[in-house]
PDB file of C-alpha atoms in Angstrom:
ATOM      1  CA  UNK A   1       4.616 -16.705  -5.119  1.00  0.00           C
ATOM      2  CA  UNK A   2       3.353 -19.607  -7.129  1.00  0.00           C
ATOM      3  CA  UNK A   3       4.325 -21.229 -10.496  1.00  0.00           C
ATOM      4  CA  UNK A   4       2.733 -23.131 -12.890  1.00  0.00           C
ATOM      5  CA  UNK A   5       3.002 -25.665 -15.067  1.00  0.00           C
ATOM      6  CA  UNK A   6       3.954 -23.564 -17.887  1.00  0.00           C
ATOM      7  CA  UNK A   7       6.593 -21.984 -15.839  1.00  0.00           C
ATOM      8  CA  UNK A   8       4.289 -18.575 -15.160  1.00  0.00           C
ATOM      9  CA  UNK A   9       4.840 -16.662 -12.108  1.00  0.00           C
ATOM     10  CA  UNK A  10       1.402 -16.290 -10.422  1.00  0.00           C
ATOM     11  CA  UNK A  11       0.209 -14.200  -8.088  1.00  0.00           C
ATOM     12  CA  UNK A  12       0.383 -15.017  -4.073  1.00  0.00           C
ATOM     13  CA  UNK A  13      -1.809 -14.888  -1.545  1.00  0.00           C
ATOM     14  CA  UNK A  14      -0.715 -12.836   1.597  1.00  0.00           C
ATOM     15  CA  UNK A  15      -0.442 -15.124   4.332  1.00  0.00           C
ATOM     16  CA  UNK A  16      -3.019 -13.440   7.238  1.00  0.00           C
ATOM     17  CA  UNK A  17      -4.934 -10.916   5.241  1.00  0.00           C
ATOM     18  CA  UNK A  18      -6.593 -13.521   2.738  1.00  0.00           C
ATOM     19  CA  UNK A  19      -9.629 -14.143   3.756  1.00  0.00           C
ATOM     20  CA  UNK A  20     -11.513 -16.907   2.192  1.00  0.00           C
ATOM     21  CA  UNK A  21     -15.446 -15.048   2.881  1.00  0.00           C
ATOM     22  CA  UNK A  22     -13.954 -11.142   2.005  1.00  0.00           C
ATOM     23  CA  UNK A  23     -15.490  -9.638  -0.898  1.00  0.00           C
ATOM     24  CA  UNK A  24     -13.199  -7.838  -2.438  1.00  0.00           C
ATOM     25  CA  UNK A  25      -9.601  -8.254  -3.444  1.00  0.00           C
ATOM     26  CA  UNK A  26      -6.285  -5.670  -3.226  1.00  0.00           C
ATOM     27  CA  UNK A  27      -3.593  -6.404  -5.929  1.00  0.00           C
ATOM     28  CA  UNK A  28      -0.624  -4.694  -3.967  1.00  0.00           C
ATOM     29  CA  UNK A  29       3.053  -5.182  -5.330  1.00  0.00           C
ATOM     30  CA  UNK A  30       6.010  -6.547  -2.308  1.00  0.00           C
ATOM     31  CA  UNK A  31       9.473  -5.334  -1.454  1.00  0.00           C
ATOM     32  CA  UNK A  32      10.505  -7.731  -4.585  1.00  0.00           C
ATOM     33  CA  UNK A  33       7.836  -6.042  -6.583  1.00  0.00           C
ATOM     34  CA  UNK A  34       5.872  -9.788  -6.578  1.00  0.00           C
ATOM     35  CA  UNK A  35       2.546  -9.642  -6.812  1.00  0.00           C
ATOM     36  CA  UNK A  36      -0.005 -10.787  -3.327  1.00  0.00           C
ATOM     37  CA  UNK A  37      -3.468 -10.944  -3.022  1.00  0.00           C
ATOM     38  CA  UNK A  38      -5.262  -9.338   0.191  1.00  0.00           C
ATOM     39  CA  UNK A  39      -8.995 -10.661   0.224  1.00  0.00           C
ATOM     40  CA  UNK A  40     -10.568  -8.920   2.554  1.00  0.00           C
ATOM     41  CA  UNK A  41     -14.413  -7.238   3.776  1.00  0.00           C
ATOM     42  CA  UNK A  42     -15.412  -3.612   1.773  1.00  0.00           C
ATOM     43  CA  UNK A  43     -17.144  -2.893   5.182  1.00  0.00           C
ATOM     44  CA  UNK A  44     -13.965  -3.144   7.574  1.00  0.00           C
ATOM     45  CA  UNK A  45     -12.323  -1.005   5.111  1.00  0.00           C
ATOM     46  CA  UNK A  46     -14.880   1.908   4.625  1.00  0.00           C
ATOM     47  CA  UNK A  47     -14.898   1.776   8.554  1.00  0.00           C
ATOM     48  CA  UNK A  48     -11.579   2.103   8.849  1.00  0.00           C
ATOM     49  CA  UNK A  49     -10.918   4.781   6.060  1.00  0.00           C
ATOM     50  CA  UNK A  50     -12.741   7.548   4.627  1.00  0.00           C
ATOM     51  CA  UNK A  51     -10.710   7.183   1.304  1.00  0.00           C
ATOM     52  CA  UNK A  52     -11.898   3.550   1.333  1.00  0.00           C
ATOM     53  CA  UNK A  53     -15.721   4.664   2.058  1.00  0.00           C
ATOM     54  CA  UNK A  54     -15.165   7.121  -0.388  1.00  0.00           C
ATOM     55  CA  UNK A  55     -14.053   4.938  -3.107  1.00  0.00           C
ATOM     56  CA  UNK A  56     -16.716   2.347  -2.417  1.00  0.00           C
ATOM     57  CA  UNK A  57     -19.584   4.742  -2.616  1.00  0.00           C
ATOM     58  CA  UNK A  58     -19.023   6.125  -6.460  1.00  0.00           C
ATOM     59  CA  UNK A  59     -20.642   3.790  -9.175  1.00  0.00           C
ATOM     60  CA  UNK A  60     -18.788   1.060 -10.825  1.00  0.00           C
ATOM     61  CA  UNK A  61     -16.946   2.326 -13.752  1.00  0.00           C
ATOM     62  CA  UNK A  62     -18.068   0.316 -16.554  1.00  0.00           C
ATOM     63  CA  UNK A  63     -16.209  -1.586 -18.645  1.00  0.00           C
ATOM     64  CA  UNK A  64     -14.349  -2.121 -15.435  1.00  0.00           C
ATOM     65  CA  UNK A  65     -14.787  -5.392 -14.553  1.00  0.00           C
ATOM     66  CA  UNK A  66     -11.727  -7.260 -13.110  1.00  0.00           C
ATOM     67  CA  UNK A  67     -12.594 -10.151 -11.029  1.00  0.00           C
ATOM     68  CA  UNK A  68     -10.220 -12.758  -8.846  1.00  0.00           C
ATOM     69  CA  UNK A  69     -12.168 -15.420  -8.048  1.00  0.00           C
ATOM     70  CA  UNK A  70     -15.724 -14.159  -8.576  1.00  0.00           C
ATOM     71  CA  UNK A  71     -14.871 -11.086  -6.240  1.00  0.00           C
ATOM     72  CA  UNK A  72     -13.970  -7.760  -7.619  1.00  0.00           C
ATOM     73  CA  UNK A  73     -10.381  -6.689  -7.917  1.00  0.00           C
ATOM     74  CA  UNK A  74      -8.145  -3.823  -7.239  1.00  0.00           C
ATOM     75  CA  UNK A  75      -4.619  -3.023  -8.517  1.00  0.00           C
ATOM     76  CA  UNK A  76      -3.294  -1.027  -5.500  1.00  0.00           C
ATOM     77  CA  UNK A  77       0.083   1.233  -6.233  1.00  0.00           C
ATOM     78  CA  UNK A  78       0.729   0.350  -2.410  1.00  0.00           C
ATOM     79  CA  UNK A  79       2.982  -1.734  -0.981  1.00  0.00           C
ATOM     80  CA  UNK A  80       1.497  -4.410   0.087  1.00  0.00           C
ATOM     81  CA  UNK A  81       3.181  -4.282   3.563  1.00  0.00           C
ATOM     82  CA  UNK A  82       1.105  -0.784   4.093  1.00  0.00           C
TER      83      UNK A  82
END
């Protein structure tokens, strides 16, 4: 977890599943309910899980239209262990 100069906590970035070319980015809350950033690739996700696939193939919702550094973002309810 980060803070800056005006004393705000910020949001971390997990330490292995950032990945600086992913394009797409998982809010997910930690054991201290802290906020870390997972950047990683839509495609290794869909592969790996239908409800992923699933959730990438329906249209964007508009007026939805979070970004974290120029990628899209996701608030997960997950832990951000799982």
């Amino acid at each position: 977890m980060n803070i800056d100069d005006t004393g705000i906590t910020t949001p971390r970035r997990h330490e292995r599943w950032y990945l600086l070319d992913g394009d797409i980015v998982l809010s997910a809350s930690d054991q201290e309910q802290k906020t870390v950033l997972l950047r990683v690739h839509r495609f290794m996700l869909s592969y790996h899980s239908p409800v992923f696939a699933g959730m990438f193939s329906l249209p964007p919702n508009a007026g939805v239209n979070d970004l974290y550094e120029d990628v899209p973002l996701v608030n997960m309810l997950d832990d951000a262990e799982d």
